[in-house]
């Protein structure tokens, strides 16, 4: 059953109790007054004649969660001070968002704990489904729903079902078109099985930049053209171009990846020649790469992007030789749904309206069909998911260029259990947030670690090798040319302190390295614990077992401030707030 727009808003108003937002907490339900009816968030009147809905990087989060946005997301070179490299008050000012509002909570880390308790959890596919269904009902025969990838990975149930729980959820949600990145870490055979069998006839998986390494043939369809409201709309897929570098190559040994601007231009020209009046790219490049691609490739109307998890409230408008291109990035963790309405006249896009809708679970009643599915798919794993490992006394989160408190917890566990001098943990941007007083369950731990190559390692590396590793990762993050960036954040470290100068060049950024009060010795070997090696290694104890062992012994943990290196070259940068 679908509702009219009026009925939908009336339903939301009743659920929000005329401006009151409810929170389910340890002490029952509490109500908080809101300065503005929060249901106004979802009052999106149709505009034009074509609609693209976009979500990305849900990382297998079927259930509502908390997710803290970063307080450090530094931009360098041309990206300095521009979206997506704005945090906190700088972001609010740039996008004219009122401090203390529900939108301020959705898009920034500011007063996170207080606001999270006030507004409740975000995302969850049952609540997202309600929003999607009602937006489509208000825009019949003119809507495509695009999923930008990183959907099948990021939770225990996704790992244990090899992504099947998420594939079936995508189909039930009504996704039309998808691309990928972490999907490929299940291996080429599994990806092709899903695309060719499970998705066949319902979801198109597109990638114009993934080829057979031997014959140079495309592995997936590069694009589709769909007619919406009598308007031919082309969607071109762009998978993550650095998959075999950022993730283990042995998962996709016979496939090649790349940005492939030239082929993208060829695909744009091809779909235009076939009559496409709208050309959209469904991208997993990362926003900085999308912005550069928008400058280099002409004829694209909009790039709907993901990978870097940037929740950007409004599009960036990029000029190029062919005109202008909108660049949109839609956050992560099923926390947002982007709504792009296009007015297509005389064979081209004449105007547009855009909304980035935060998905607040307390404001959107769950879709019963999706809720029933989620309950069923989680049921076989309920006991394992619900095991209580410890309680957190402080806020546990991941997102940020250099560290998060949950990453610090993983580092502390690796140092203690592995008996290491130094510990490294990857700078992943996925992973949910826990509030002070929350239990840390096995499900919460898996939200931070559920990958197909999670073996914990302990190696002996020289001080020089350690510096080279840090320099290479810093260059990936702070190279001024976006095409040399691979997304993600700086590796998290423990047992080691250092200075990072973001304004320096490769080889000179990492400075003043100290281990336990002594300068790092380039020739000395140190025991370094880690996990998620991209090199082929013998399977061993996964990192979640290491951290679970540590948590069971601690029973409660408190991490108030994660380690951040001393930073240079960031004075006045609106991408940092500490």
XYZ file of C-alpha atoms in Angstrom:
578
model
C 0.000 0.000 0.000
C 1.297 3.485 -0.868
C 0.164 6.765 0.643
C -0.381 10.147 -0.920
C 2.115 12.846 0.000
C -0.472 14.448 2.298
C -1.238 11.124 4.018
C 2.459 10.387 4.394
C 3.163 13.716 6.110
C 0.113 13.310 8.361
C 1.398 9.883 9.378
C 4.820 11.308 10.188
C 3.299 14.145 12.175
C 1.319 11.692 14.290
C 4.409 9.550 14.813
C 6.456 12.567 15.874
C 3.737 13.564 18.362
C 3.250 17.091 17.035
C 6.888 18.123 17.334
C 8.022 15.728 20.060
C 10.792 13.278 19.299
C 11.015 10.090 21.314
C 14.064 8.170 22.405
C 14.196 4.590 23.593
C 16.890 4.556 26.256
C 17.992 2.772 29.380
C 15.354 4.654 31.352
C 12.475 4.147 28.929
C 11.025 6.601 26.431
C 11.782 10.279 26.816
C 10.272 13.133 24.836
C 12.130 16.268 23.766
C 10.642 19.437 22.374
C 11.701 20.355 18.873
C 11.910 23.957 17.666
C 10.527 22.917 14.311
C 8.324 20.029 13.312
C 10.862 17.417 12.257
C 8.478 15.958 9.694
C 9.247 19.038 7.590
C 12.421 17.152 6.684
C 10.376 14.833 4.516
C 8.066 17.340 2.876
C 9.656 17.167 -0.562
C 7.223 18.352 -3.200
C 7.787 16.844 -6.667
C 9.509 19.066 -9.208
C 10.165 18.603 -12.909
C 9.620 15.302 -14.698
C 12.491 12.946 -13.712
C 13.683 11.841 -10.247
C 16.862 10.079 -9.178
C 17.021 8.641 -5.656
C 20.507 7.853 -4.404
C 22.037 6.091 -1.444
C 25.538 4.752 -0.980
C 27.930 3.035 1.418
C 25.305 1.519 3.696
C 27.905 -1.068 4.743
C 25.270 -3.684 5.437
C 23.558 -1.752 8.225
C 20.044 -3.200 8.098
C 19.202 -1.938 11.589
C 19.066 1.656 12.870
C 22.338 2.792 14.428
C 24.150 5.866 15.650
C 26.811 7.357 13.375
C 29.015 10.316 14.336
C 30.269 12.497 11.495
C 33.982 13.477 11.565
C 35.604 16.423 13.288
C 38.697 16.066 11.065
C 38.350 15.829 7.268
C 41.212 17.932 5.925
C 41.298 19.132 2.341
C 44.572 20.078 0.640
C 45.430 21.891 -2.571
C 42.353 22.949 -4.516
C 40.155 21.055 -2.028
C 41.178 23.250 0.910
C 38.113 24.815 2.521
C 35.641 23.340 0.045
C 33.048 20.580 0.357
C 33.460 17.850 1.383
C 36.333 19.115 3.546
C 34.263 21.143 6.000
C 33.411 20.011 9.510
C 31.380 21.279 12.436
C 30.550 24.960 12.496
C 32.318 25.592 9.179
C 29.948 23.133 7.482
C 26.896 24.687 9.124
C 27.938 28.171 8.019
C 28.705 27.126 4.438
C 25.351 25.382 3.981
C 23.331 27.817 6.120
C 22.207 25.176 8.617
C 20.981 26.391 12.009
C 23.195 25.333 14.930
C 21.455 22.965 17.328
C 18.903 21.885 14.730
C 18.081 18.354 13.676
C 19.974 18.977 10.422
C 23.016 20.180 12.373
C 22.997 16.835 14.153
C 22.552 14.927 10.899
C 25.519 16.546 9.139
C 28.039 17.268 11.924
C 29.624 15.807 15.043
C 28.603 18.816 17.190
C 27.123 17.962 20.615
C 26.785 14.459 19.300
C 25.883 12.544 22.432
C 23.205 14.998 23.556
C 21.716 15.274 20.074
C 21.817 11.503 19.514
C 19.854 10.938 22.699
C 17.414 13.619 21.590
C 16.815 12.558 18.001
C 17.456 8.830 18.261
C 19.058 6.401 15.865
C 19.483 6.856 12.135
C 19.007 4.625 9.137
C 17.768 1.077 9.068
C 16.354 -0.449 5.916
C 12.802 -0.752 7.254
C 12.653 2.995 7.892
C 14.454 3.777 4.641
C 11.928 1.614 2.785
C 9.056 3.721 4.102
C 10.701 6.871 2.781
C 11.583 5.340 -0.592
C 8.101 3.947 -1.172
C 6.394 7.220 -0.440
C 8.762 9.309 -2.546
C 8.167 6.927 -5.435
C 4.416 7.059 -4.900
C 4.530 10.842 -5.194
C 6.620 10.545 -8.369
C 5.083 7.665 -10.339
C 6.716 6.433 -13.572
C 9.577 8.922 -13.313
C 11.945 7.587 -10.613
C 15.120 5.506 -10.592
C 16.698 4.328 -7.327
C 20.504 4.108 -7.441
C 22.782 2.328 -4.955
C 26.398 3.504 -5.102
C 27.990 0.375 -3.630
C 29.663 -0.808 -0.419
C 26.339 -2.425 0.385
C 27.161 -6.108 0.889
C 29.916 -5.601 3.508
C 30.140 -4.109 6.995
C 28.112 -6.325 9.329
C 28.316 -9.783 10.824
C 25.247 -11.054 8.985
C 26.580 -9.813 5.639
C 29.891 -11.561 6.261
C 28.289 -14.805 7.426
C 25.833 -14.908 4.475
C 28.460 -13.770 1.928
C 26.396 -10.665 1.218
C 23.130 -12.504 0.584
C 21.205 -10.706 3.331
C 22.007 -7.377 1.683
C 21.346 -8.490 -1.881
C 17.858 -9.616 -0.902
C 17.352 -6.373 1.041
C 18.368 -4.336 -2.030
C 15.790 -6.165 -4.113
C 13.071 -5.650 -1.514
C 14.021 -1.978 -1.176
C 13.488 -1.504 -4.911
C 17.028 -0.634 -5.996
C 17.184 -0.321 -9.788
C 20.899 0.160 -10.470
C 24.086 -0.441 -8.458
C 27.874 -0.389 -8.676
C 30.531 -1.646 -6.291
C 33.714 -1.686 -4.267
C 33.732 -3.777 -1.056
C 31.434 -6.138 -2.922
C 34.540 -7.360 -4.752
C 36.135 -8.594 -1.501
C 33.830 -11.616 -1.651
C 35.774 -12.656 -4.745
C 35.092 -12.474 -8.456
C 33.164 -15.743 -8.573
C 30.745 -14.715 -5.815
C 30.190 -11.261 -7.320
C 29.375 -12.729 -10.732
C 27.060 -15.284 -9.139
C 25.056 -12.523 -7.468
C 25.014 -10.211 -10.490
C 24.157 -12.924 -13.017
C 21.628 -14.823 -10.894
C 20.261 -12.969 -7.873
C 20.071 -9.542 -9.488
C 19.124 -10.644 -12.970
C 15.987 -8.932 -14.221
C 15.723 -6.611 -11.229
C 18.963 -4.759 -10.450
C 21.532 -3.697 -13.041
C 25.133 -3.813 -11.791
C 27.138 -1.320 -13.848
C 30.852 -0.550 -14.206
C 32.472 1.069 -17.238
C 35.935 0.704 -15.667
C 36.306 -3.014 -14.819
C 37.941 -5.192 -17.483
C 39.170 -8.699 -18.098
C 42.948 -8.493 -17.656
C 43.674 -10.855 -20.542
C 41.250 -9.786 -23.258
C 40.426 -6.233 -22.220
C 36.694 -6.922 -22.318
C 34.256 -5.288 -19.937
C 33.197 -7.515 -17.042
C 29.898 -5.696 -16.423
C 27.518 -3.583 -18.465
C 28.882 -0.037 -18.661
C 25.507 1.713 -18.786
C 21.771 1.437 -19.209
C 19.265 3.803 -20.790
C 15.831 3.882 -19.161
C 12.826 5.897 -20.289
C 11.271 7.823 -17.421
C 8.155 9.865 -18.092
C 9.046 9.745 -21.831
C 12.568 11.052 -21.092
C 15.546 8.797 -22.029
C 17.855 8.689 -18.986
C 21.312 7.106 -19.132
C 23.105 5.787 -16.042
C 26.818 4.953 -16.385
C 28.489 2.888 -13.663
C 31.887 3.692 -12.140
C 33.191 1.097 -9.663
C 35.952 1.946 -7.186
C 39.005 2.387 -9.432
C 41.641 1.293 -6.905
C 40.066 -1.952 -5.691
C 43.125 -4.199 -6.329
C 45.346 -1.730 -4.420
C 43.145 -0.825 -1.461
C 41.929 -4.417 -1.045
C 43.578 -7.789 -1.737
C 44.234 -8.295 -5.434
C 43.882 -12.059 -5.093
C 40.108 -11.634 -4.726
C 39.895 -10.334 -8.317
C 43.139 -11.600 -9.924
C 41.869 -11.497 -13.499
C 40.166 -8.111 -13.427
C 41.667 -4.656 -13.940
C 40.300 -1.387 -12.576
C 41.003 2.290 -13.162
C 39.444 5.752 -13.366
C 39.416 5.558 -17.173
C 38.361 9.094 -18.090
C 38.792 8.434 -21.790
C 36.426 5.473 -21.759
C 33.982 7.419 -19.593
C 33.945 10.158 -22.245
C 33.338 7.523 -24.909
C 30.391 6.115 -22.914
C 28.915 9.594 -22.421
C 29.186 10.331 -26.137
C 27.693 6.930 -26.954
C 24.596 7.324 -24.787
C 24.090 10.880 -26.074
C 24.208 9.540 -29.628
C 21.509 7.039 -28.642
C 19.202 9.847 -27.551
C 19.843 10.172 -23.810
C 18.550 13.529 -22.577
C 19.916 12.971 -19.071
C 23.340 11.432 -18.371
C 24.117 10.442 -14.793
C 27.189 8.642 -13.470
C 26.707 6.306 -10.513
C 30.172 6.533 -9.017
C 32.262 4.977 -6.278
C 35.293 7.177 -6.946
C 35.215 9.293 -3.792
C 34.070 12.899 -3.911
C 37.399 14.588 -4.681
C 37.919 12.237 -7.623
C 34.355 12.867 -8.798
C 34.982 16.619 -8.734
C 38.061 16.220 -10.922
C 36.271 13.851 -13.289
C 33.464 16.404 -13.609
C 36.014 18.957 -14.808
C 37.595 16.581 -17.329
C 34.644 14.730 -18.884
C 32.032 16.759 -20.749
C 28.380 15.888 -21.184
C 27.613 14.473 -17.720
C 24.634 16.096 -16.029
C 25.219 14.643 -12.571
C 27.664 12.399 -10.741
C 26.059 10.611 -7.802
C 29.023 9.508 -5.757
C 30.181 7.485 -2.799
C 33.200 5.775 -1.233
C 34.458 8.621 0.988
C 31.227 8.687 3.048
C 30.896 12.437 2.694
C 27.437 13.652 3.668
C 27.131 16.863 1.658
C 23.850 18.779 2.065
C 23.898 20.356 -1.413
C 25.439 19.557 -4.814
C 28.698 21.047 -6.033
C 28.337 22.648 -9.470
C 31.415 22.040 -11.652
C 32.137 23.818 -14.929
C 33.717 21.936 -17.831
C 34.157 22.222 -21.591
C 30.661 20.888 -22.211
C 28.787 22.962 -19.649
C 28.161 22.152 -15.988
C 27.965 18.954 -13.910
C 26.369 18.448 -10.514
C 28.411 16.374 -8.045
C 26.558 14.743 -5.173
C 27.821 12.567 -2.303
C 25.258 10.861 -0.081
C 26.976 9.821 3.135
C 26.889 6.288 4.521
C 25.297 3.713 6.826
C 21.783 4.101 5.327
C 21.761 7.458 7.134
C 20.773 9.531 4.089
C 18.667 9.376 0.951
C 19.396 11.908 -1.778
C 16.465 13.140 -3.866
C 17.305 14.818 -7.180
C 14.343 16.127 -9.182
C 15.176 17.177 -12.741
C 13.191 19.377 -15.100
C 14.075 18.089 -18.577
C 12.925 20.268 -21.450
C 13.905 20.489 -25.111
C 16.168 17.485 -24.789
C 18.268 18.640 -21.826
C 18.203 19.367 -18.108
C 16.791 22.856 -17.640
C 16.562 22.999 -13.845
C 16.739 20.857 -10.734
C 15.793 20.615 -7.054
C 17.810 18.646 -4.509
C 17.314 17.357 -0.971
C 19.638 15.267 1.165
C 17.250 13.570 3.577
C 18.612 12.196 6.846
C 16.808 8.976 7.747
C 15.736 9.288 11.390
C 14.283 6.013 12.593
C 12.080 7.728 15.198
C 10.439 9.877 12.537
C 9.824 7.226 9.887
C 7.687 4.236 10.858
C 9.170 0.928 9.678
C 7.913 -0.647 6.505
C 6.374 -3.890 7.712
C 7.483 -6.025 4.775
C 11.121 -4.975 5.182
C 10.969 -5.263 8.978
C 9.689 -8.823 8.700
C 12.461 -9.710 6.269
C 15.166 -8.223 8.514
C 13.879 -10.071 11.557
C 13.878 -13.338 9.626
C 17.367 -12.965 8.157
C 18.889 -12.028 11.531
C 17.132 -14.720 13.563
C 19.665 -17.563 13.008
C 22.450 -15.334 14.341
C 20.614 -13.673 17.238
C 22.572 -15.321 20.055
C 25.976 -14.583 18.517
C 25.033 -10.998 17.652
C 23.671 -10.287 21.107
C 26.619 -11.514 23.184
C 27.534 -8.718 25.605
C 31.324 -8.289 25.710
C 31.643 -5.174 27.866
C 30.106 -1.751 28.515
C 31.475 1.522 27.201
C 31.706 4.429 29.613
C 32.500 6.861 26.813
C 31.444 7.594 23.241
C 32.773 4.979 20.797
C 33.042 6.076 17.152
C 35.346 5.591 14.172
C 35.108 8.391 11.607
C 37.937 10.931 11.361
C 41.145 11.400 9.377
C 43.424 10.094 12.131
C 41.564 8.090 14.735
C 38.334 7.343 16.524
C 37.679 5.971 19.983
C 36.564 2.579 18.638
C 39.763 2.361 16.604
C 41.723 3.270 19.733
C 40.000 0.388 21.497
C 41.062 -2.001 18.707
C 44.632 -0.659 18.916
C 44.736 -1.100 22.700
C 43.515 -4.687 22.330
C 46.129 -5.516 19.677
C 48.938 -4.083 21.804
C 47.831 -5.956 24.912
C 46.846 -9.344 23.488
C 49.603 -9.517 20.837
C 52.302 -8.158 23.148
C 53.442 -5.715 20.460
C 55.592 -2.578 20.528
C 53.422 -0.864 17.915
C 49.955 -1.545 16.526
C 48.340 -0.500 13.258
C 44.627 -0.548 12.428
C 43.273 0.423 8.988
C 41.692 3.834 8.451
C 38.328 2.455 7.396
C 35.451 4.943 7.328
C 32.687 2.430 7.979
C 31.681 1.388 11.496
C 28.870 2.489 13.784
C 28.797 4.541 17.007
C 27.901 3.656 20.599
C 26.784 6.091 23.306
C 28.156 6.116 26.863
C 26.490 3.388 28.884
C 25.756 1.188 25.875
C 26.748 -2.476 25.963
C 29.403 -3.503 23.450
C 27.964 -6.582 21.793
C 29.578 -8.941 19.333
C 27.426 -7.293 16.673
C 28.873 -3.877 17.546
C 32.401 -5.263 17.330
C 31.687 -6.905 13.990
C 30.359 -3.568 12.681
C 33.988 -2.375 12.949
C 35.784 -5.487 11.714
C 33.559 -7.658 9.466
C 35.720 -8.221 6.395
C 36.817 -11.315 4.497
C 40.510 -10.779 5.339
C 40.420 -9.918 9.045
C 43.316 -12.102 10.224
C 45.300 -10.478 13.035
C 49.030 -10.310 12.341
C 52.282 -9.736 14.221
C 55.374 -8.896 12.194
C 58.825 -7.505 12.900
C 59.489 -4.339 10.910
C 62.406 -1.942 10.956
C 61.909 1.675 11.886
C 62.623 2.615 8.270
C 59.917 0.231 7.011
C 57.434 1.740 9.461
C 58.181 5.246 8.215
C 57.779 4.178 4.584
C 54.361 2.650 5.377
C 53.146 5.826 7.071
C 54.498 8.045 4.275
C 52.698 5.992 1.616
C 49.372 6.089 3.467
C 49.703 9.827 4.136
C 50.362 10.419 0.436
C 47.201 8.522 -0.433
C 45.262 10.859 1.837
C 47.004 14.209 1.245
C 48.305 14.132 -2.326
C 47.110 17.355 -3.944
C 46.008 15.484 -7.090
C 42.771 13.605 -6.265
C 43.561 10.936 -8.865
C 46.370 9.764 -6.557
C 44.015 9.469 -3.573
C 42.329 6.184 -2.732
C 39.936 7.340 -0.024
C 39.852 6.082 3.522
C 41.721 7.694 6.402
C 45.180 7.548 7.949
C 46.200 4.263 9.546
C 45.514 4.309 13.268
C 48.593 3.749 15.432
C 49.388 2.728 18.986
C 52.724 2.665 20.798
C 54.030 5.237 18.310
C 53.816 9.032 18.279
C 54.652 11.241 15.320
C 54.158 14.595 13.619
C 52.438 14.882 10.222
C 52.932 17.925 8.017
C 50.097 17.838 5.467
C 51.733 20.627 3.439
C 54.879 18.623 2.752
C 55.573 16.233 -0.138
C 55.766 12.448 -0.093
C 58.694 11.281 2.015
C 58.749 14.385 4.210
C 55.311 14.410 5.836
C 56.050 11.994 8.694
C 58.364 13.511 11.293
C 59.539 13.165 14.905
C 58.632 9.493 15.308
C 58.837 8.285 18.916
C 58.293 4.822 20.436
C 57.795 4.723 24.186
C 59.648 7.974 24.728
C 62.591 7.169 22.459
C 63.175 8.233 18.831
C 62.284 5.536 16.301
C 65.473 3.738 15.283
C 65.482 3.237 11.469
C 67.586 0.080 11.761
C 65.890 -1.530 14.760
C 63.160 -4.116 14.369
C 59.899 -3.584 16.245
C 57.067 -6.035 16.833
C 54.077 -4.577 14.982
C 50.553 -5.921 15.436
C 47.879 -5.311 12.831
C 45.075 -6.799 10.776
C 43.504 -6.628 7.312
C 46.670 -7.319 5.347
C 46.111 -6.951 1.597
C 48.845 -9.533 0.968
C 47.981 -13.246 0.749
C 48.594 -14.763 4.203
C 47.648 -17.954 5.979
C 44.254 -17.648 7.687
C 44.585 -17.168 11.434
C 42.736 -15.715 14.380
C 40.487 -12.880 13.173
C 40.836 -9.500 14.811
C 37.359 -9.676 16.328
C 38.500 -12.627 18.434
C 41.468 -10.590 19.689
C 39.294 -7.608 20.613
C 36.514 -9.770 22.090
C 39.065 -11.471 24.356
C 40.287 -8.061 25.499
C 36.778 -6.727 26.132
C 35.654 -9.774 28.104
C 38.636 -9.309 30.409
C 37.986 -5.569 30.842
C 34.191 -5.707 31.300
C 34.008 -1.910 30.928
C 36.075 0.534 28.863
C 36.466 4.271 28.692
C 38.375 6.050 25.931
C 37.911 9.792 26.148
C 40.366 10.929 23.504
C 41.948 8.805 20.781
C 45.551 9.393 19.776
C 45.992 11.999 17.035
C 49.441 12.895 15.699
C 50.760 16.415 16.052
C 49.646 18.220 12.895
C 51.452 20.893 10.919
C 50.230 22.853 7.917
C 46.578 22.896 9.037
C 46.262 26.320 10.647
C 42.955 27.898 9.618
C 41.821 24.784 7.762
C 38.009 24.431 8.130
C 38.385 20.659 7.780
C 39.663 20.320 11.335
C 38.039 21.096 14.670
C 39.620 19.767 17.862
